[in-house]
PDB file of C-alpha atoms and ligand atoms in Angstrom:
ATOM      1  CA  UNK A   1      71.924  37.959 110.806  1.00 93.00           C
ATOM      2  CA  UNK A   2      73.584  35.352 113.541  1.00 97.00           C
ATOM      3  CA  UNK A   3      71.413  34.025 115.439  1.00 98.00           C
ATOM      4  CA  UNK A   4      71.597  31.443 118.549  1.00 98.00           C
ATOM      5  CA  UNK A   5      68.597  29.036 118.953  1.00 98.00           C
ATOM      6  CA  UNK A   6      68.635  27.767 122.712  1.00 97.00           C
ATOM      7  CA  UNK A   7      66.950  24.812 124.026  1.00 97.00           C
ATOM      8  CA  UNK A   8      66.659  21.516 126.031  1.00 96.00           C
ATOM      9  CA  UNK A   9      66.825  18.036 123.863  1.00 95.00           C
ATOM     10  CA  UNK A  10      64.227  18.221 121.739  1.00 94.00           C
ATOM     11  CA  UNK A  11      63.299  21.462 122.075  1.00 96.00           C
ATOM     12  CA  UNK A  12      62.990  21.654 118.280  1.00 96.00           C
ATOM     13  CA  UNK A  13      66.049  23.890 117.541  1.00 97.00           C
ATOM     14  CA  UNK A  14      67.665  21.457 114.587  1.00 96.00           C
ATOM     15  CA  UNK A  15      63.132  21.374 113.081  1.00 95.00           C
ATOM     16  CA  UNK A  16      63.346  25.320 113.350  1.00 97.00           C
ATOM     17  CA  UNK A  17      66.971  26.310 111.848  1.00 97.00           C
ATOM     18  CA  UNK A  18      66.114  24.189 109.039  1.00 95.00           C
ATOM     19  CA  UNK A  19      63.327  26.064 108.332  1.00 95.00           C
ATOM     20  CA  UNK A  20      64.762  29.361 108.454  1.00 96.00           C
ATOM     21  CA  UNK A  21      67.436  27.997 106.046  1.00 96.00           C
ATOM     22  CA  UNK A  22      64.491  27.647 104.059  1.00 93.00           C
ATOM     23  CA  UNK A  23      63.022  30.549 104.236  1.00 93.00           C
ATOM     24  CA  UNK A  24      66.309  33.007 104.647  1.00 93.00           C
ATOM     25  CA  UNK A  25      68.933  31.157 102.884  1.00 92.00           C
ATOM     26  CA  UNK A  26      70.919  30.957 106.421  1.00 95.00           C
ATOM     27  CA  UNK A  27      73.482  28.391 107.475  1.00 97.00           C
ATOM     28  CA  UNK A  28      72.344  26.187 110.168  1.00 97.00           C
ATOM     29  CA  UNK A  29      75.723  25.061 112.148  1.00 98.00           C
ATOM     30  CA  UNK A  30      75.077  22.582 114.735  1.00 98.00           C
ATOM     31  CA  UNK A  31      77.734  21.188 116.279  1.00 98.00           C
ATOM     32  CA  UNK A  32      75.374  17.886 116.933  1.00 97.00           C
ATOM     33  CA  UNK A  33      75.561  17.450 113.390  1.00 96.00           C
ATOM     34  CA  UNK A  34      79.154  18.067 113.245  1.00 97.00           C
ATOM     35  CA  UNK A  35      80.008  15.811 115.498  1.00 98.00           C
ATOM     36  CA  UNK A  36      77.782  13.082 113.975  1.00 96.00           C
ATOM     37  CA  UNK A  37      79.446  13.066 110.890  1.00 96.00           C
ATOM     38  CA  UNK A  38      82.945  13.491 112.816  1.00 97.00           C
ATOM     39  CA  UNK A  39      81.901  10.435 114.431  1.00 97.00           C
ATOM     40  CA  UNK A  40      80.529   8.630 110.938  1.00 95.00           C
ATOM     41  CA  UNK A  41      83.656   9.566 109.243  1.00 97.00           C
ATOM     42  CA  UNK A  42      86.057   8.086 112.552  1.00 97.00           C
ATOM     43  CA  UNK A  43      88.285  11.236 112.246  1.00 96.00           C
ATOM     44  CA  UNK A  44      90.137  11.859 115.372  1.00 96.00           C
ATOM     45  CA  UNK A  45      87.544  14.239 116.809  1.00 96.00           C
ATOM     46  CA  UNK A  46      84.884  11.681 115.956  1.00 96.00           C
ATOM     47  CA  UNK A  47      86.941   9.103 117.989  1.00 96.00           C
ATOM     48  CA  UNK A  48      87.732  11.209 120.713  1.00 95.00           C
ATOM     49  CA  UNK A  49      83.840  12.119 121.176  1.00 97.00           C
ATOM     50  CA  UNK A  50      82.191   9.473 120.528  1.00 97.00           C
ATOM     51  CA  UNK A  51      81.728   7.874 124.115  1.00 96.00           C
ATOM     52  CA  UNK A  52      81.130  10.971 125.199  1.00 97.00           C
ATOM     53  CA  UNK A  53      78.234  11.350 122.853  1.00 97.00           C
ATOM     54  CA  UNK A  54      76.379   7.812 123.833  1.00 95.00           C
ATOM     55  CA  UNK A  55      76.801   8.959 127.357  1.00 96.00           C
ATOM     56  CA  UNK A  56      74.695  12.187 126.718  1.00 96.00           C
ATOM     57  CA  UNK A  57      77.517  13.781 128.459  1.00 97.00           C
ATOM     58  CA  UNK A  58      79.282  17.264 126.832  1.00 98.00           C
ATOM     59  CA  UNK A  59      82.256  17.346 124.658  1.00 98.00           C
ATOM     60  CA  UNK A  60      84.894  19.741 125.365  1.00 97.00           C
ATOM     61  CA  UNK A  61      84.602  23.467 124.998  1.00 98.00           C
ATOM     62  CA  UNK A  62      87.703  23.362 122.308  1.00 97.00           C
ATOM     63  CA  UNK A  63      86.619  21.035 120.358  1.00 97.00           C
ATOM     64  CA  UNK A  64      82.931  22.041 119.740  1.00 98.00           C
ATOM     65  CA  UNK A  65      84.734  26.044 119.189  1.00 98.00           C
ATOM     66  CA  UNK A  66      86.820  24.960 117.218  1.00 97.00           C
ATOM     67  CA  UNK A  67      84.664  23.102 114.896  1.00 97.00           C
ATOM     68  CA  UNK A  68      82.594  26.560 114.234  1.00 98.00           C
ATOM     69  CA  UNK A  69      85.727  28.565 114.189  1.00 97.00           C
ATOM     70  CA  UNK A  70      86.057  26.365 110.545  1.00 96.00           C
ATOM     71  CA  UNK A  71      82.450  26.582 109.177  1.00 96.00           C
ATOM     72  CA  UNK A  72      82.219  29.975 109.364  1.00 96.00           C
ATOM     73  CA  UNK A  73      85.864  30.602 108.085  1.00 95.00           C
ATOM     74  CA  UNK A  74      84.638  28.499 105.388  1.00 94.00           C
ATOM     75  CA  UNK A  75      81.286  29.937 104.859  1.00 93.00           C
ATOM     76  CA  UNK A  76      80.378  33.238 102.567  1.00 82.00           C
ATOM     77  CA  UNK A  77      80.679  36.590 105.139  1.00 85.00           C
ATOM     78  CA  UNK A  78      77.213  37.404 103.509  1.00 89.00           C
ATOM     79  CA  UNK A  79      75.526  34.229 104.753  1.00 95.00           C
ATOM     80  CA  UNK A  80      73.773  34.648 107.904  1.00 96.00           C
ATOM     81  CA  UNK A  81      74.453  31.755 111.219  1.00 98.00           C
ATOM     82  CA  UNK A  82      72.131  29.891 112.941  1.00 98.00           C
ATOM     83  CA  UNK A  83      73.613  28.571 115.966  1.00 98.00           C
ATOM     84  CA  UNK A  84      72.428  25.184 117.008  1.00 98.00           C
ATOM     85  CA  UNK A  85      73.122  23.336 120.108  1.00 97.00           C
ATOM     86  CA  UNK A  86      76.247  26.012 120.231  1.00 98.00           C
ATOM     87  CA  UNK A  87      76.899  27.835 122.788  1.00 98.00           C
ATOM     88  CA  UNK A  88      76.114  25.223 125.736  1.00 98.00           C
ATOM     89  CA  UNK A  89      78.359  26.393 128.509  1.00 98.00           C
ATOM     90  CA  UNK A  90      79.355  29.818 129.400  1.00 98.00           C
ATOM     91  CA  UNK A  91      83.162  29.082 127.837  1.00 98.00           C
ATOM     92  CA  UNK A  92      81.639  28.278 124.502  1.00 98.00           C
ATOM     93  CA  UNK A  93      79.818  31.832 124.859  1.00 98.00           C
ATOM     94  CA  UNK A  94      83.163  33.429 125.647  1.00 98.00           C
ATOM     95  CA  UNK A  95      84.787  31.554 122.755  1.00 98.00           C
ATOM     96  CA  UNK A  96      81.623  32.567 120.930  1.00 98.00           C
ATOM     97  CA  UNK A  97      82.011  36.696 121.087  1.00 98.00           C
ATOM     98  CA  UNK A  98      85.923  35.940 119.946  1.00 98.00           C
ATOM     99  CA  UNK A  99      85.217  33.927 117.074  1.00 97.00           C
ATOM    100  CA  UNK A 100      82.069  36.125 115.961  1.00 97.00           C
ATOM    101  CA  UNK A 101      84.372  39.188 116.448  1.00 96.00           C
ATOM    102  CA  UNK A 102      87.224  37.454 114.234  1.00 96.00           C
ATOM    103  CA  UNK A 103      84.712  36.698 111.964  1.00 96.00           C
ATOM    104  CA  UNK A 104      83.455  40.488 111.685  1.00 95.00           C
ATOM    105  CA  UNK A 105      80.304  39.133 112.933  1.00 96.00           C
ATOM    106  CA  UNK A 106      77.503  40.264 115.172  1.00 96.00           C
ATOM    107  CA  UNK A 107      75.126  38.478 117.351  1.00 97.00           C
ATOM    108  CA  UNK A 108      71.549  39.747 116.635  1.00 96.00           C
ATOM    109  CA  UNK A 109      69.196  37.270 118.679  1.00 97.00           C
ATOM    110  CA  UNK A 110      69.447  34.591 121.237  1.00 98.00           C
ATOM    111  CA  UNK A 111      66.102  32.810 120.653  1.00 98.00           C
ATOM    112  CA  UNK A 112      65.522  30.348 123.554  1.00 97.00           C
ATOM    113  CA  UNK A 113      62.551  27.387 122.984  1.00 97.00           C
ATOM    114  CA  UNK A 114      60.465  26.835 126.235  1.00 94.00           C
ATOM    115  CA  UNK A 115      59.479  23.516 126.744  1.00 93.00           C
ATOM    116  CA  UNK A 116      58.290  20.863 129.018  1.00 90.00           C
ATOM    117  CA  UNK A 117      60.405  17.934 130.057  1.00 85.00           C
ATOM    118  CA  UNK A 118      58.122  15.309 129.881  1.00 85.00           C
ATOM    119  CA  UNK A 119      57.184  16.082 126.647  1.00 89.00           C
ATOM    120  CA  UNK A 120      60.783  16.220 125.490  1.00 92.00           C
ATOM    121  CA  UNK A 121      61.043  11.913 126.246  1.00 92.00           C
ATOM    122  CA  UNK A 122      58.082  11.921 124.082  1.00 90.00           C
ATOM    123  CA  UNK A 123      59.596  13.997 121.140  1.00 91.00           C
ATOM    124  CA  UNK A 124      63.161  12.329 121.158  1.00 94.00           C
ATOM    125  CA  UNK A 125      62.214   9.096 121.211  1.00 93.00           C
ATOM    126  CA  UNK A 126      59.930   9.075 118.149  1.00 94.00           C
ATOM    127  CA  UNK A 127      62.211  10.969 116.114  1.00 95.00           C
ATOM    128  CA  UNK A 128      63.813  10.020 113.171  1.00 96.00           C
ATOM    129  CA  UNK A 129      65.070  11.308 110.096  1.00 96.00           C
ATOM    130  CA  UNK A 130      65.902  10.174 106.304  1.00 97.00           C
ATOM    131  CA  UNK A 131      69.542   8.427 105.807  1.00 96.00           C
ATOM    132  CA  UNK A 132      69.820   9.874 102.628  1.00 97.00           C
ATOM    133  CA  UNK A 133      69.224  13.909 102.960  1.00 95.00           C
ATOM    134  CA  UNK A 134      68.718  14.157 106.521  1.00 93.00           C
ATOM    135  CA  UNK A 135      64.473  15.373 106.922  1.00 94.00           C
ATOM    136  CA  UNK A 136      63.234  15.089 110.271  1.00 93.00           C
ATOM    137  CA  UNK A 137      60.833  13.226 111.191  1.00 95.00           C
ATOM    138  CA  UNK A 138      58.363  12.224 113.974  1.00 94.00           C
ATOM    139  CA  UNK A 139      56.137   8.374 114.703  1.00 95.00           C
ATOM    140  CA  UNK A 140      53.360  11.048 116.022  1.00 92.00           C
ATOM    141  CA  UNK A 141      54.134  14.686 115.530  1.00 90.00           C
ATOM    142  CA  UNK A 142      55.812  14.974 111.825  1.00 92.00           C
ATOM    143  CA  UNK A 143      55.279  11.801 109.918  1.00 95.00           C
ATOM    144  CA  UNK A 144      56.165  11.793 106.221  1.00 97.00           C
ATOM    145  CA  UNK A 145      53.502  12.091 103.777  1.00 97.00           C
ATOM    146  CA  UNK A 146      53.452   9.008 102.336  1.00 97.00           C
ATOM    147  CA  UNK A 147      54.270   6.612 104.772  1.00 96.00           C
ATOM    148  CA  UNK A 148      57.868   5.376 104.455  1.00 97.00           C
ATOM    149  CA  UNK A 149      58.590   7.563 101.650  1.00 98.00           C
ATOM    150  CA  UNK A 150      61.073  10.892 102.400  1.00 98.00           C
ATOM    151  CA  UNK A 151      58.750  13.855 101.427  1.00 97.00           C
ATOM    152  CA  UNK A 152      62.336  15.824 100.318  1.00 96.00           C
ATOM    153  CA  UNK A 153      64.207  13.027  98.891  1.00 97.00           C
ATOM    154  CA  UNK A 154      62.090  10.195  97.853  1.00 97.00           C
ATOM    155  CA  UNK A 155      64.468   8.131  99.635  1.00 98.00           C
ATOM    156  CA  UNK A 156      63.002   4.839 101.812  1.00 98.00           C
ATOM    157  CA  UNK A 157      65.618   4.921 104.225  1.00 97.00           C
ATOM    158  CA  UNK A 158      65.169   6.204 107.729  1.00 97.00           C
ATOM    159  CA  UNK A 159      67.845   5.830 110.492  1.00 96.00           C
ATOM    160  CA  UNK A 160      67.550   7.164 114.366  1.00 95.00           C
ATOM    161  CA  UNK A 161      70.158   8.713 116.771  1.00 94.00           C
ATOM    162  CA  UNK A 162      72.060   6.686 118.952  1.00 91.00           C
ATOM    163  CA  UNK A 163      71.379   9.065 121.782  1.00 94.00           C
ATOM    164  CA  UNK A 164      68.080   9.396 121.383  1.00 94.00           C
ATOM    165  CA  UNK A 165      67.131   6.244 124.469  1.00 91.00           C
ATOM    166  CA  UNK A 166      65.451   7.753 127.678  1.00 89.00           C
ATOM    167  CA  UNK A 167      68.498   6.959 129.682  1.00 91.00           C
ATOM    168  CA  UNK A 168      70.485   9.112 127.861  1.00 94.00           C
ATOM    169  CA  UNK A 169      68.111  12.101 127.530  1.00 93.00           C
ATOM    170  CA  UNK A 170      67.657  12.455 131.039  1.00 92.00           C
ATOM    171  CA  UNK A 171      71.389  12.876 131.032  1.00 95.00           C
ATOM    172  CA  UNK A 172      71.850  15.403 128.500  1.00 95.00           C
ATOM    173  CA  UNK A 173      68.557  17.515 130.120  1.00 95.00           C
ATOM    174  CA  UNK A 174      70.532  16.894 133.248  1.00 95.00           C
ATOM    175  CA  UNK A 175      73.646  18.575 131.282  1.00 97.00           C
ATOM    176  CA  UNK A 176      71.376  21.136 130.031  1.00 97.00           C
ATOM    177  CA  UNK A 177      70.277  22.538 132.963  1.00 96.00           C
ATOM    178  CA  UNK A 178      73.584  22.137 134.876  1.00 98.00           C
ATOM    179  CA  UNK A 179      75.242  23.865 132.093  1.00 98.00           C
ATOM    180  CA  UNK A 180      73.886  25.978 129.397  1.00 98.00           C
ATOM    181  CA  UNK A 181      70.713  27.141 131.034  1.00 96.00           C
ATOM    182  CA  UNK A 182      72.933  28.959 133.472  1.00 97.00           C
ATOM    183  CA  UNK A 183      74.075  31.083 130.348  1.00 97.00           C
ATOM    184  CA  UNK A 184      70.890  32.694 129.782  1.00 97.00           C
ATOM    185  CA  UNK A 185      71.494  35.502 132.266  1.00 97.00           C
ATOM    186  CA  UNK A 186      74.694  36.592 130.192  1.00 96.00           C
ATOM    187  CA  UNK A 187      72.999  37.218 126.816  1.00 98.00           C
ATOM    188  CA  UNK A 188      69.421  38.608 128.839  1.00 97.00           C
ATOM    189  CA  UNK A 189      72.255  41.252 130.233  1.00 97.00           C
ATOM    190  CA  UNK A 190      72.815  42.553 126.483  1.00 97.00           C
ATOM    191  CA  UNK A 191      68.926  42.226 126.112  1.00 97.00           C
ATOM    192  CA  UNK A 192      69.163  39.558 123.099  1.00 98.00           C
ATOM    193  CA  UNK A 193      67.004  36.773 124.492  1.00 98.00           C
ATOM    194  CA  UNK A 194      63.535  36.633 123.090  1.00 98.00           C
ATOM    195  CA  UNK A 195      61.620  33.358 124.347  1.00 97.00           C
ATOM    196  CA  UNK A 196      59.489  31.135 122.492  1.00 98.00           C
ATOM    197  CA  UNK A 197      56.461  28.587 123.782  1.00 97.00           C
ATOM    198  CA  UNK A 198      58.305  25.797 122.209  1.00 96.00           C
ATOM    199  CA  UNK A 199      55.540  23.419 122.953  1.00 94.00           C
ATOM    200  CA  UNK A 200      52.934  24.714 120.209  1.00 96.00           C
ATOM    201  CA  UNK A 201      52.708  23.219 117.181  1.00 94.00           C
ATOM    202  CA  UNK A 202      56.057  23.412 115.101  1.00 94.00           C
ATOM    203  CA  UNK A 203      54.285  25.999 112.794  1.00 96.00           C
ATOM    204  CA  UNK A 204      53.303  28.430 115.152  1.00 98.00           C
ATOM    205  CA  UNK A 205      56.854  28.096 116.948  1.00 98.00           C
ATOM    206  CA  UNK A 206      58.321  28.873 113.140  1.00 98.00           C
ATOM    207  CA  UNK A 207      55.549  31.938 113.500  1.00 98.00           C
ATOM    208  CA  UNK A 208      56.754  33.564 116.004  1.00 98.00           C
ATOM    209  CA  UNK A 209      60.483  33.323 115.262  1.00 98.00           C
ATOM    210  CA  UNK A 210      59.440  34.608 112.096  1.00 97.00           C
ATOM    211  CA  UNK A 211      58.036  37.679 114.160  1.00 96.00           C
ATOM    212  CA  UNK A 212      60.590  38.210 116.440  1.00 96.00           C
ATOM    213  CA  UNK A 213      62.805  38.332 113.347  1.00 94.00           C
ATOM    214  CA  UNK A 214      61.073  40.703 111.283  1.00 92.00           C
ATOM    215  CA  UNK A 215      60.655  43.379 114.220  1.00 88.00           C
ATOM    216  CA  UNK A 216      64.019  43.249 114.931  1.00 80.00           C
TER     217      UNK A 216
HETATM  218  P1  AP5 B   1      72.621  17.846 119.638  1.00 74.03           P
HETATM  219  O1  AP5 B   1      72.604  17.152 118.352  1.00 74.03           O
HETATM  220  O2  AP5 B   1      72.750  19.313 119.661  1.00 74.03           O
HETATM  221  O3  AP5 B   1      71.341  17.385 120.468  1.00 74.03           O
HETATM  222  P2  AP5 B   1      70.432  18.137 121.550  1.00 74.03           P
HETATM  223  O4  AP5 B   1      70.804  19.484 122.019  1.00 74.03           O
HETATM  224  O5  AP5 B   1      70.304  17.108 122.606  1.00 74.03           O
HETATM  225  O6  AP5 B   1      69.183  18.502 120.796  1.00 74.03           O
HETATM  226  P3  AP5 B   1      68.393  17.604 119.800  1.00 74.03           P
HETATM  227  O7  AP5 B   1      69.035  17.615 118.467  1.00 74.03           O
HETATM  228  O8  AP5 B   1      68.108  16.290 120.455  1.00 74.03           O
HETATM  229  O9  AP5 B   1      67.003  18.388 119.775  1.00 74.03           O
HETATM  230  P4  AP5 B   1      66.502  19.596 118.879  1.00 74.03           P
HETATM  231  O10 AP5 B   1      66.247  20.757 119.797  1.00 74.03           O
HETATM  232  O11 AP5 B   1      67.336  19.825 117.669  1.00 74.03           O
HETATM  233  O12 AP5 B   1      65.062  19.017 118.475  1.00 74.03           O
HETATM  234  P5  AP5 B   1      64.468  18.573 117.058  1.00 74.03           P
HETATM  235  O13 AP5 B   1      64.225  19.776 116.221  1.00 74.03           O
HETATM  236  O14 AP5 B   1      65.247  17.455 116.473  1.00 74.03           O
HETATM  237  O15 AP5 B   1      73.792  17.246 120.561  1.00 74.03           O
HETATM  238  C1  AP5 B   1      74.011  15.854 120.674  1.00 74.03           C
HETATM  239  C2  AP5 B   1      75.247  15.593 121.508  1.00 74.03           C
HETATM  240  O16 AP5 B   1      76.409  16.154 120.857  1.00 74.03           O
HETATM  241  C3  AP5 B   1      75.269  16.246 122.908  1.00 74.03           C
HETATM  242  O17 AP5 B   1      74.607  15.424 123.865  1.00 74.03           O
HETATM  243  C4  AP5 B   1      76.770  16.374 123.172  1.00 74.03           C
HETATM  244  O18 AP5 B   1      77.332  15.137 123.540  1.00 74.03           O
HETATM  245  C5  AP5 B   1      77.311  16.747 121.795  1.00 74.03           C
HETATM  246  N1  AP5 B   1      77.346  18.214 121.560  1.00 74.03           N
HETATM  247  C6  AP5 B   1      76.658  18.895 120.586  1.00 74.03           C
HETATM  248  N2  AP5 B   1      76.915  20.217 120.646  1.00 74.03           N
HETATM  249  C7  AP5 B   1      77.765  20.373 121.700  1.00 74.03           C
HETATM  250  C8  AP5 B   1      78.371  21.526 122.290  1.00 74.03           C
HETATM  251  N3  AP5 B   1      78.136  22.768 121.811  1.00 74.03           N
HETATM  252  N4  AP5 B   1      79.191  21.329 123.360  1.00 74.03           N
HETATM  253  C9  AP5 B   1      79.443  20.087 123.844  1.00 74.03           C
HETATM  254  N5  AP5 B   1      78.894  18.952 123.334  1.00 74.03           N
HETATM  255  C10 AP5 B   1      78.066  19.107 122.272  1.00 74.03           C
HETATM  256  O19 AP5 B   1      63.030  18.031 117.540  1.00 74.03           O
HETATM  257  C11 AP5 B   1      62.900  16.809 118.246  1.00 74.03           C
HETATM  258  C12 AP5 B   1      61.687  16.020 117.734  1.00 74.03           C
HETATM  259  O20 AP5 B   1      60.495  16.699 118.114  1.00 74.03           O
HETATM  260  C13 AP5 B   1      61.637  15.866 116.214  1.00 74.03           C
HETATM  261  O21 AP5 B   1      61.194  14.589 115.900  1.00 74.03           O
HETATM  262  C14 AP5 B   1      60.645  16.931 115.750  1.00 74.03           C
HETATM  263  O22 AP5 B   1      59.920  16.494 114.614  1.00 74.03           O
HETATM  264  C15 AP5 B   1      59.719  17.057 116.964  1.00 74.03           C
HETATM  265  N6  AP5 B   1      59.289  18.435 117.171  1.00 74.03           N
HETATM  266  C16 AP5 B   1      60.040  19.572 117.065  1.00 74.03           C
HETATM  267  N7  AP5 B   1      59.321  20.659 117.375  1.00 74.03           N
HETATM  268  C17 AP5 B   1      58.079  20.204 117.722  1.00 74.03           C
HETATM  269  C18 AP5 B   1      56.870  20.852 118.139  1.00 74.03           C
HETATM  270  N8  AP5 B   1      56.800  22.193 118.273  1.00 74.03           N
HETATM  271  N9  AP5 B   1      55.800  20.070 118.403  1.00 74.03           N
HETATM  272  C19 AP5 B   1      55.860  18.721 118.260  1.00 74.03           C
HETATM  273  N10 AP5 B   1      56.972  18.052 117.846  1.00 74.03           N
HETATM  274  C20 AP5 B   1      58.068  18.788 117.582  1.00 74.03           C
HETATM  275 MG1   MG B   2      69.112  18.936 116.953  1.00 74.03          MG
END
């Protein structure tokens, strides 16, 4: 199974993939993350994308394609791909179908989370996650259950994204429509997209992925 989860900032694409790694034992590749630790580690595509990055703005097509090209060269044939935050302009899908077909890989769903923008401020703002394994979290909507203490981990560490200031998310929503909503129509042509009402609850979004999936 390959699978693309589509979405605005905060849609809850990076809350759902993990899940489904979870549950399915898939890979969640999101370039995000990628670049993060690119970023963390100051290799030269960290450097290069780093500004870019702060400024909510894209970073180029190449890079972000190349950077799956080697996780899924490195990853098991058997293991299925989420795709997260990847493709966001209609180049990446392009370099998407080549890579999938080099790969001997299919694409079996483009899953896109509907949500409202207002609420998207709300949801990247308050998020946060553990520095030691990476959990998400939420101040409102997915707090830990003991306060301060990682639920998967233990650890007492939280850290938030650099990005994640209002200023900056209206820029990358800005980026999002401009440039990967308008890719939509290409996968709706080879009648992949299922949609999802990304503002309920995050277990009744996981529910119905989890249907779409199992009639497919
Ligand atoms: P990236 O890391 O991909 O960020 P993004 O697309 O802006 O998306 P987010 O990670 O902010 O949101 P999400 O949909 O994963 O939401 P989450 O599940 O965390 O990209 C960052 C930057 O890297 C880009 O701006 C760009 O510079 C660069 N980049 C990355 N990929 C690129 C590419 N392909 N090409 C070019 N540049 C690229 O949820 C958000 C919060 O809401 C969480 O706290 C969660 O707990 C909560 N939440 C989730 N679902 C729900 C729900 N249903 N109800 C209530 N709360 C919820
Ligand atoms: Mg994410």
């Amino acid at each position: 199974m390959n699978l693309i989860l589509l979405g605005p900032p905060g849609a809850g694409k990076g809350t759902q993939a993990a899940r489904l790694v979870e549950h399915h034992g898939m890979r969640q590749l999101s370039t995000g993350d990628m670049l993060r630790a690119a970023v963390a580690a100051q290799t030269p595509v960290g450097l290069r994308a780093k500004a870019v990055m702060d400024a909510g703005e894209l970073v180029s097509d190449e890079i972000v394609s190349a950077l799956i090209d080697a996780e899924l060269t490195a990853m098991g044939e058997s293991v299925g791909a989420i795709f997260d935050g990847y493709p966001r302009t209609a180049a990446q899908a392009e370099q998407l179908d080549g890579i999938l077909a080099a790969h001997g890989r299919e694409l079996d769903r483009v899953i896109e989370l509907d949500v409202d923008e207002d609420e998207l401020v709300r949801r990247i703002v308050g998020r946060y996650s553990c520095a030691t394994c990476g959990a998400g979290y939420h101040d409102e909507f997915q707090r830990p259950s003991v306060s301060g203490v990682c639920d998967k981990c233990g650890s007492t560490q939280f850290k938030r994204r650099k990005d994640d200031n209002e200023e900056t998310v209206r820029t990358r929503m800005a980026e999002y429509r401009a440039k990967t909503a308008p890719i939509l129509p290409f996968y709706e042509g080879r009648g992949l997209v299922a949609r999802v009402d990304g503002m309920a609850p995050i277990d009744e979004v996981t529910a119905a992925i989890e249907s779409i999936l199992a009639g497919d």
